Tab-separated table of C-alpha atoms and ligand atoms in Angstrom:
chain	number	residue	atom	x	y	z
G	274	UNK	CA	61.788	168.554	71.485
G	275	UNK	CA	58.415	166.249	71.650
G	276	UNK	CA	55.718	166.095	73.918
G	277	UNK	CA	56.586	166.574	77.328
G	278	UNK	CA	60.035	167.515	76.678
G	279	UNK	CA	60.570	164.031	75.127
G	280	UNK	CA	62.834	163.171	72.353
G	281	UNK	CA	61.914	163.680	69.001
G	282	UNK	CA	61.742	159.863	68.029
G	283	UNK	CA	59.861	158.789	71.200
G	284	UNK	CA	57.503	156.393	70.438
G	285	UNK	CA	54.011	158.061	71.488
G	286	UNK	CA	51.426	155.367	72.030
G	287	UNK	CA	48.957	157.677	73.026
G	288	UNK	CA	48.986	161.775	73.696
G	289	UNK	CA	45.808	161.860	76.118
G	290	UNK	CA	46.897	159.999	78.650
G	291	UNK	CA	50.386	160.773	77.643
G	292	UNK	CA	52.021	156.914	76.762
G	293	UNK	CA	55.519	157.096	75.275
G	294	UNK	CA	58.741	155.267	75.031
G	295	UNK	CA	62.079	156.034	73.557
G	296	UNK	CA	63.344	153.643	70.846
G	297	UNK	CA	65.712	151.194	71.703
G	298	UNK	CA	68.773	152.904	70.232
G	299	UNK	CA	68.187	155.851	72.888
G	300	UNK	CA	67.740	153.839	75.679
G	301	UNK	CA	70.565	151.636	75.005
G	302	UNK	CA	72.984	154.581	75.327
G	303	UNK	CA	72.801	155.668	79.189
G	304	UNK	CA	73.382	153.719	82.445
G	305	UNK	CA	71.189	156.553	83.844
G	306	UNK	CA	68.529	157.666	80.982
G	307	UNK	CA	68.001	161.287	80.511
G	308	UNK	CA	64.721	162.626	81.247
G	309	UNK	CA	63.938	163.659	77.618
G	310	UNK	CA	64.304	159.506	77.072
G	311	UNK	CA	62.657	158.173	80.167
G	312	UNK	CA	59.599	156.002	79.502
G	313	UNK	CA	56.213	157.585	80.446
G	314	UNK	CA	53.141	155.982	81.515
G	315	UNK	CA	49.769	157.528	82.647
G	316	UNK	CA	46.348	156.704	83.407
G	317	UNK	CA	45.030	160.172	83.283
G	318	UNK	CA	46.151	163.472	82.453
G	319	UNK	CA	49.716	164.882	83.641
G	320	UNK	CA	48.776	166.811	86.577
G	321	UNK	CA	50.498	170.656	86.848
G	322	UNK	CA	50.658	171.176	90.546
G	323	UNK	CA	51.901	174.587	92.161
G	324	UNK	CA	54.889	173.063	94.174
G	325	UNK	CA	54.594	176.154	96.838
G	326	UNK	CA	50.661	174.992	97.581
G	327	UNK	CA	51.648	171.326	97.715
G	328	UNK	CA	50.843	169.473	100.694
G	329	UNK	CA	51.279	165.591	101.630
G	330	UNK	CA	49.025	164.218	104.471
G	331	UNK	CA	50.412	161.564	106.342
G	332	UNK	CA	47.527	159.534	107.791
G	333	UNK	CA	46.046	156.053	109.279
G	334	UNK	CA	47.550	153.859	111.871
G	335	UNK	CA	50.049	156.666	112.960
G	336	UNK	CA	50.201	158.288	116.431
G	337	UNK	CA	50.951	161.801	114.673
G	338	UNK	CA	49.504	162.823	111.381
G	339	UNK	CA	51.424	164.968	109.440
G	340	UNK	CA	50.883	167.497	106.913
G	341	UNK	CA	54.131	168.264	104.855
G	342	UNK	CA	54.823	170.890	102.559
G	343	UNK	CA	57.585	170.508	100.127
G	344	UNK	CA	60.222	172.553	101.882
G	345	UNK	CA	59.057	170.995	105.101
G	346	UNK	CA	59.600	167.649	103.771
G	347	UNK	CA	63.339	168.862	102.464
G	348	UNK	CA	64.043	170.542	105.893
G	349	UNK	CA	62.688	167.967	108.054
G	350	UNK	CA	64.462	164.718	106.874
G	351	UNK	CA	67.820	163.646	105.606
G	352	UNK	CA	68.116	164.253	101.690
G	353	UNK	CA	68.908	160.859	100.100
G	354	UNK	CA	69.567	159.851	96.415
G	355	UNK	CA	69.089	156.194	95.119
G	356	UNK	CA	69.353	155.410	91.441
G	357	UNK	CA	66.968	153.198	91.159
G	358	UNK	CA	65.195	151.422	87.841
G	359	UNK	CA	61.318	151.836	87.206
G	360	UNK	CA	59.796	149.079	84.988
G	361	UNK	CA	56.223	149.247	83.892
G	362	UNK	CA	54.089	145.823	84.359
G	363	UNK	CA	53.369	145.986	80.931
G	364	UNK	CA	56.825	146.520	79.592
G	365	UNK	CA	57.093	144.045	76.187
G	366	UNK	CA	53.315	143.507	75.936
G	367	UNK	CA	53.624	144.056	72.011
G	368	UNK	CA	55.524	140.844	72.116
G	369	UNK	CA	52.483	138.777	74.092
G	370	UNK	CA	49.619	140.436	71.806
G	371	UNK	CA	51.841	139.484	68.379
G	372	UNK	CA	51.114	135.722	70.127
G	373	UNK	CA	47.295	136.306	71.194
G	374	UNK	CA	45.216	139.229	70.766
G	375	UNK	CA	45.294	142.113	73.959
G	376	UNK	CA	42.609	144.394	73.569
G	377	UNK	CA	42.653	147.927	74.995
G	378	UNK	CA	45.780	147.991	76.624
G	379	UNK	CA	48.727	149.980	75.545
G	380	UNK	CA	51.189	147.827	73.483
G	381	UNK	CA	54.732	148.497	74.859
G	382	UNK	CA	57.656	147.237	73.141
G	383	UNK	CA	60.638	146.519	75.240
G	384	UNK	CA	61.650	150.399	76.500
G	385	UNK	CA	58.949	150.823	79.411
G	386	UNK	CA	61.386	150.779	81.493
G	387	UNK	CA	64.505	153.368	82.361
G	388	UNK	CA	66.521	154.169	85.339
G	389	UNK	CA	67.271	157.599	87.094
G	390	UNK	CA	68.985	159.026	89.924
G	391	UNK	CA	66.215	159.943	92.409
G	392	UNK	CA	66.508	162.869	95.320
G	393	UNK	CA	64.186	162.609	98.211
G	394	UNK	CA	63.424	161.610	101.558
G	395	UNK	CA	63.414	157.995	103.132
G	396	UNK	CA	59.785	156.923	103.585
G	397	UNK	CA	60.978	155.265	106.451
G	398	UNK	CA	61.846	158.572	108.342
G	399	UNK	CA	58.573	159.965	107.436
G	400	UNK	CA	56.779	157.341	108.658
G	401	UNK	CA	59.042	157.415	112.085
G	402	UNK	CA	58.195	160.839	112.627
G	403	UNK	CA	54.635	160.226	112.015
G	404	UNK	CA	54.778	157.203	114.622
G	405	UNK	CA	54.004	153.843	112.457
G	406	UNK	CA	51.589	151.875	114.640
G	407	UNK	CA	52.463	148.189	114.873
G	408	UNK	CA	49.002	146.932	113.515
G	409	UNK	CA	49.992	148.745	110.093
G	410	UNK	CA	50.930	145.966	107.640
G	411	UNK	CA	50.860	148.240	104.766
G	412	UNK	CA	51.019	151.942	103.258
G	413	UNK	CA	49.082	152.985	100.747
G	414	UNK	CA	49.480	156.093	98.414
G	415	UNK	CA	47.376	158.069	96.631
G	416	UNK	CA	47.984	160.747	93.736
G	417	UNK	CA	46.494	163.819	92.554
G	418	UNK	CA	43.990	162.201	90.193
G	419	UNK	CA	42.860	159.231	92.345
G	420	UNK	CA	45.923	156.577	91.327
G	421	UNK	CA	46.936	154.650	94.371
G	422	UNK	CA	48.294	151.459	94.952
G	423	UNK	CA	50.210	149.811	98.406
G	424	UNK	CA	53.086	148.259	99.742
G	425	UNK	CA	53.733	146.254	102.383
G	426	UNK	CA	55.194	147.538	105.909
G	427	UNK	CA	58.410	145.712	105.521
G	428	UNK	CA	59.088	147.568	101.900
G	429	UNK	CA	57.794	150.771	103.181
G	430	UNK	CA	59.800	150.867	105.780
G	431	UNK	CA	63.163	150.040	103.911
G	432	UNK	CA	65.977	152.449	103.040
G	433	UNK	CA	65.661	152.753	99.550
G	434	UNK	CA	61.623	153.620	99.091
G	435	UNK	CA	61.854	157.332	98.628
G	436	UNK	CA	59.532	160.325	98.829
G	437	UNK	CA	61.158	161.965	95.475
G	438	UNK	CA	61.476	165.396	94.471
G	439	UNK	CA	64.638	164.980	92.377
G	440	UNK	CA	65.202	163.248	89.041
G	441	UNK	CA	68.922	163.279	87.762
G	442	UNK	CA	69.484	166.210	89.752
G	443	UNK	CA	66.985	168.488	88.713
G	444	UNK	CA	63.590	168.956	89.996
G	445	UNK	CA	61.459	166.273	89.801
G	446	UNK	CA	59.321	167.356	86.368
G	447	UNK	CA	55.112	167.152	86.077
G	448	UNK	CA	55.355	164.377	83.566
G	449	UNK	CA	57.241	162.056	86.129
G	450	UNK	CA	55.421	163.093	89.227
G	451	UNK	CA	56.292	166.454	90.243
G	452	UNK	CA	56.526	167.967	93.000
G	453	UNK	CA	56.585	164.531	94.552
G	454	UNK	CA	55.866	160.965	93.997
G	455	UNK	CA	57.013	157.874	95.588
G	456	UNK	CA	59.796	155.738	93.974
G	457	UNK	CA	59.752	152.126	95.072
G	458	UNK	CA	62.842	150.215	93.774
G	459	UNK	CA	62.200	146.400	92.907
G	460	UNK	CA	58.431	146.711	92.536
G	461	UNK	CA	56.489	147.384	89.195
G	462	UNK	CA	56.382	151.341	88.458
G	463	UNK	CA	52.619	151.370	89.306
G	464	UNK	CA	53.664	151.304	92.973
G	465	UNK	CA	55.533	154.450	92.276
G	466	UNK	CA	52.809	156.887	92.503
G	467	UNK	CA	53.242	160.338	91.166
G	468	UNK	CA	51.397	163.669	92.489
G	469	UNK	CA	51.343	161.644	95.814
G	470	UNK	CA	48.830	163.630	97.997
G	471	UNK	CA	48.532	161.097	100.465
G	472	UNK	CA	50.316	158.266	102.625
G	473	UNK	CA	47.966	156.198	104.653
G	474	UNK	CA	49.082	153.098	107.069
G	475	UNK	CA	46.155	150.572	107.028
G	476	UNK	CA	45.973	146.933	107.892
G	477	UNK	CA	45.032	145.573	104.779
G	478	UNK	CA	46.098	146.331	100.943
G	479	UNK	CA	45.037	149.338	99.008
G	480	UNK	CA	41.488	148.841	97.527
G	481	UNK	CA	42.627	151.372	94.928
G	482	UNK	CA	41.073	150.131	91.835
G	483	UNK	CA	44.818	150.098	90.028
G	484	UNK	CA	45.608	147.449	92.747
G	485	UNK	CA	42.434	145.930	93.769
G	486	UNK	CA	41.076	145.541	89.752
G	487	UNK	CA	43.802	146.396	87.367
G	488	UNK	CA	47.784	144.882	87.878
G	489	UNK	CA	46.625	141.845	88.372
G	490	UNK	CA	47.626	138.603	86.419
G	491	UNK	CA	44.701	136.778	85.621
G	492	UNK	CA	44.807	133.144	84.306
G	493	UNK	CA	45.305	132.682	80.682
G	494	UNK	CA	41.351	131.597	80.307
G	495	UNK	CA	39.817	134.911	82.353
G	496	UNK	CA	37.868	137.308	80.705
G	497	UNK	CA	39.766	140.475	82.162
G	498	UNK	CA	35.892	142.596	81.516
G	499	UNK	CA	34.460	139.681	83.981
G	500	UNK	CA	36.886	139.379	86.465
G	501	UNK	CA	35.889	140.406	89.901
G	502	UNK	CA	37.708	142.717	92.289
G	503	UNK	CA	40.501	140.822	93.972
G	504	UNK	CA	40.655	138.326	91.173
G	505	UNK	CA	44.417	136.709	90.183
G	506	UNK	CA	47.529	137.720	91.313
G	507	UNK	CA	48.397	141.050	92.583
G	508	UNK	CA	51.319	142.264	91.060
G	509	UNK	CA	53.898	144.136	93.667
G	510	UNK	CA	57.401	142.952	93.275
G	511	UNK	CA	59.015	143.251	90.054
G	512	UNK	CA	59.956	139.900	88.104
G	513	UNK	CA	63.392	139.087	86.437
G	514	UNK	CA	63.418	140.333	82.929
G	515	UNK	CA	65.966	141.343	80.273
G	516	UNK	CA	65.427	142.557	76.791
G	517	UNK	CA	67.805	143.052	73.620
G	518	UNK	CA	67.970	146.564	72.557
G	519	UNK	CA	70.557	146.492	70.099
G	520	UNK	CA	70.392	145.495	67.029
G	521	UNK	CA	66.899	146.810	66.785
G	522	UNK	CA	64.174	144.140	65.358
G	523	UNK	CA	64.202	144.429	61.524
G	524	UNK	CA	67.629	146.084	61.417
G	525	UNK	CA	69.833	144.848	57.839
G	526	UNK	CA	73.497	144.884	59.005
G	527	UNK	CA	76.828	143.959	57.895
G	528	UNK	CA	77.706	140.094	58.157
G	529	UNK	CA	80.479	139.485	60.387
G	530	UNK	CA	80.660	140.833	64.029
G	531	UNK	CA	77.433	142.528	65.364
G	532	UNK	CA	77.449	144.126	68.952
G	533	UNK	CA	74.682	143.187	71.015
G	534	UNK	CA	73.516	144.828	73.993
G	535	UNK	CA	70.612	145.593	76.324
G	536	UNK	CA	69.304	145.591	80.031
G	537	UNK	CA	68.337	143.001	82.657
G	538	UNK	CA	67.118	144.353	85.960
G	539	UNK	CA	65.964	141.628	88.834
G	540	UNK	CA	63.124	141.683	91.273
G	541	UNK	CA	62.861	143.315	94.944
G	542	UNK	CA	66.075	141.922	96.846
G	543	UNK	CA	67.481	139.877	93.863
G	544	UNK	CA	70.440	140.633	92.009
G	545	UNK	CA	71.017	139.881	88.045
G	546	UNK	CA	73.505	137.274	88.171
G	547	UNK	CA	74.305	136.501	84.225
G	548	UNK	CA	72.824	137.214	80.747
G	549	UNK	CA	73.223	134.690	78.317
G	550	UNK	CA	72.950	134.936	74.294
G	551	UNK	CA	72.420	132.530	71.767
G	552	UNK	CA	71.862	133.023	67.860
G	553	UNK	CA	70.925	129.426	67.207
G	554	UNK	CA	67.337	129.618	68.942
G	555	UNK	CA	68.688	128.570	72.296
G	556	UNK	CA	70.369	125.172	71.116
G	557	UNK	CA	73.770	127.137	72.544
G	558	UNK	CA	74.507	130.212	74.674
G	559	UNK	CA	77.269	132.513	75.210
G	560	UNK	CA	77.473	134.847	78.512
G	561	UNK	CA	77.450	138.462	78.025
G	562	UNK	CA	79.665	140.899	79.555
G	563	UNK	CA	77.716	142.638	82.595
G	564	UNK	CA	78.476	146.203	83.117
G	565	UNK	CA	78.967	147.687	86.677
G	566	UNK	CA	75.486	148.379	87.662
G	567	UNK	CA	74.971	152.456	88.616
G	568	UNK	CA	73.552	151.090	92.468
G	569	UNK	CA	71.737	147.881	94.124
G	570	UNK	CA	68.465	149.426	92.509
G	571	UNK	CA	70.040	149.585	89.115
G	572	UNK	CA	69.512	147.770	85.942
G	573	UNK	CA	72.260	145.993	84.144
G	574	UNK	CA	73.278	146.711	81.204
G	575	UNK	CA	75.238	143.927	79.449
G	576	UNK	CA	77.020	143.601	75.967
G	577	UNK	CA	78.186	140.796	73.494
G	578	UNK	CA	79.925	140.536	70.177
G	579	UNK	CA	78.598	137.888	68.074
G	580	UNK	CA	79.402	136.595	64.801
G	581	UNK	CA	76.114	136.297	62.156
G	582	UNK	CA	76.629	134.894	58.837
G	583	UNK	CA	74.594	136.466	55.401
G	584	UNK	CA	70.872	135.766	55.875
G	585	UNK	CA	68.330	136.011	58.398
G	586	UNK	CA	69.104	135.646	62.169
G	587	UNK	CA	67.525	135.601	65.355
G	588	UNK	CA	69.536	136.819	68.648
G	589	UNK	CA	67.894	135.953	71.687
G	590	UNK	CA	68.955	136.896	75.475
G	591	UNK	CA	67.929	135.698	78.708
G	592	UNK	CA	68.548	136.443	81.962
G	593	UNK	CA	69.428	134.497	85.483
G	594	UNK	CA	69.176	136.043	88.790
G	595	UNK	CA	71.107	134.980	92.356
G	596	UNK	CA	68.659	132.478	92.845
G	597	UNK	CA	69.399	130.989	89.652
G	598	UNK	CA	65.888	131.683	88.316
G	599	UNK	CA	65.873	132.176	84.596
G	600	UNK	CA	63.318	133.797	82.236
G	601	UNK	CA	60.969	131.457	80.642
G	602	UNK	CA	61.307	130.415	77.236
G	603	UNK	CA	57.939	131.585	75.186
G	604	UNK	CA	55.709	134.355	75.198
G	605	UNK	CA	52.925	131.753	75.066
G	606	UNK	CA	54.264	130.462	78.487
G	607	UNK	CA	53.188	133.537	80.360
G	608	UNK	CA	50.385	135.318	78.129
G	609	UNK	CA	47.746	136.178	80.359
G	610	UNK	CA	44.695	138.184	79.430
G	611	UNK	CA	45.765	142.165	80.449
G	612	UNK	CA	49.252	141.320	79.079
G	613	UNK	CA	51.302	141.878	82.221
G	614	UNK	CA	54.830	140.465	83.223
G	615	UNK	CA	56.362	139.583	79.925
G	616	UNK	CA	59.623	138.079	81.076
G	617	UNK	CA	59.917	135.646	78.040
G	618	UNK	CA	63.701	135.137	76.239
G	619	UNK	CA	63.886	138.570	74.250
G	620	UNK	CA	64.378	137.771	70.395
G	621	UNK	CA	65.055	140.270	67.558
G	622	UNK	CA	65.248	139.356	63.912
G	623	UNK	CA	67.972	140.864	61.700
G	624	UNK	CA	69.189	140.232	58.263
G	625	UNK	CA	72.758	140.344	57.555
G	626	UNK	CA	74.238	141.157	54.197
G	627	UNK	CA	77.879	140.555	52.622
G	628	UNK	CA	79.888	143.789	52.363
G	629	UNK	CA	76.801	145.644	53.674
G	630	UNK	CA	77.280	149.337	55.576
G	631	UNK	CA	74.563	149.437	58.415
G	632	UNK	CA	75.503	149.814	62.231
G	633	UNK	CA	73.897	147.475	64.486
G	634	UNK	CA	73.068	150.372	67.131
G	635	UNK	CA	73.175	153.909	67.179
G	636	UNK	CA	71.778	156.611	64.531
M	737	MTE	N1	50.981	157.690	89.360
M	737	MTE	C1	49.977	158.432	89.325
M	737	MTE	N2	49.403	159.261	89.955
M	737	MTE	N3	49.157	158.165	87.784
M	737	MTE	C2	49.470	157.196	87.225
M	737	MTE	O1	49.042	156.978	85.955
M	737	MTE	N4	51.362	155.417	86.495
M	737	MTE	C3	52.444	154.422	87.152
M	737	MTE	C4	52.644	154.763	87.919
M	737	MTE	N5	52.735	156.021	88.835
M	737	MTE	C5	50.460	156.555	87.305
M	737	MTE	C6	51.679	156.783	88.375
M	737	MTE	C7	52.802	153.440	86.447
M	737	MTE	S1	51.853	152.240	85.616
M	737	MTE	C8	53.945	153.317	86.199
M	737	MTE	S2	54.900	152.220	85.199
M	737	MTE	C9	54.804	154.654	86.729
M	737	MTE	O2	54.196	155.529	87.407
M	737	MTE	C10	55.782	155.473	85.478
M	737	MTE	O3	56.339	156.251	85.953
M	737	MTE	P1	56.904	157.542	84.666
M	737	MTE	O4	55.817	157.821	83.963
M	737	MTE	O5	57.565	158.381	85.500
M	737	MTE	O6	57.727	156.906	83.689
C-alpha cells in the first residue's frame, strides 16, 4: 500500500502537499472508485482531526447559529447517501502544458476525477435548522487549514449537497477530508471543502483566496502572477468533460479489435447524452456504449471496440451533453495560464503490431 492508503501504482505528483492520481487502468475498473484508488488534491498538509472533539459552526445570515458535533449532526438530521463524481478543475492539465508551458501547477493526467458513495446530512437540512435568512446569496465553507470557497444559495439548498462523514460505506478518511467535508456534486472539486469547520451564509461569494484568486480562468494572454484578486472567470459549475482511459497513452497492442473505454461527466444540471470515438482524427465518429450511471451525479463510463491496423494510431473521444454542447477540439482552444478546465477532445496514441500479445487494458 502506498502513501495515505493509496495503491502502490498511484502517480504521486507531490508528497507534501499530497497530490496523487490513480493510473488510468485502475480508475477504469469501477463505477464507484475504491478509496485506495480515488485521486487526492491538497493545498497544505492533510489534517488529522479528532472526530470526538470535532465541531462545525454554522453562522452568518441565519436566525439561529449552530455548533454541531459529529454525533449531533448524525442524530439531528436525516442520513442521506449520494453517489457523486468529484473532478479537479486541474484535471488533464498535463495536456495543456504540453501545448504551452504552465509553470508551478500540478501536471495532472486524466485521472484527477473519481466517484464515491458519500454519506452525510443534506446541507439544506442544516441550513433550514439554522434558519437561513432571505438576504443570503451564497454559502461559504472553511476548512481547518484555511482552504475555503462558496456556492450560491440555490445550490447550497439543493438536496444533493452533503455534509459527508462517510465514503463508500466507511468513515471518511483524513486524506479525503474526514471527519467532515462538503460534497458539491456538479461543481469543481475545489468547492467540496475538506476538514470542514465553518459554514457561513453571506450576501456575496467567498473572498477566500482559493476562490477570489485561484480557481479562476484567466484569458490566455494574462500573467497569473500579476492578476488582481477577482480577475478572470470564477470557476464553480463543472464543465462537460471526457477522457480515454484505455488503452493508455503509449501502449503497444496487437492489431485488430481493441477495446476503448473511459469516462464522461457533465456539469451541474446537465447529463452526458453521447460519447463519440474516432480513430481517424475526427473525420469519422462512432458512438460508444454508455454504461448505466451509478446515480444522477455520477460520471458515465463508456466503451467501444474499434479495429486498428498495424502501425501507429490515435484514438479520440468527445462527449455531448443534453443541451447538445460538445467538447472543443484542441487544447490550444482552451489553454489558459493556470491550466484549468481542459475540456478538449481526449486523444491517446498507441502502436499496433501484427501478432502482438499485449492487452489494451489491465495489468
Ligand atoms: N479542502 C481543503 N480543506 N483543502 C484542500 O486543499 N482541495 C480541494 C477540495 N477540498 C482542498 C479541499 C480540491 S482542489 C479538490 S479537487 C478536492 O478537495 C479533492 O478532494 P479529494 O482529495 O478527496 O480527492
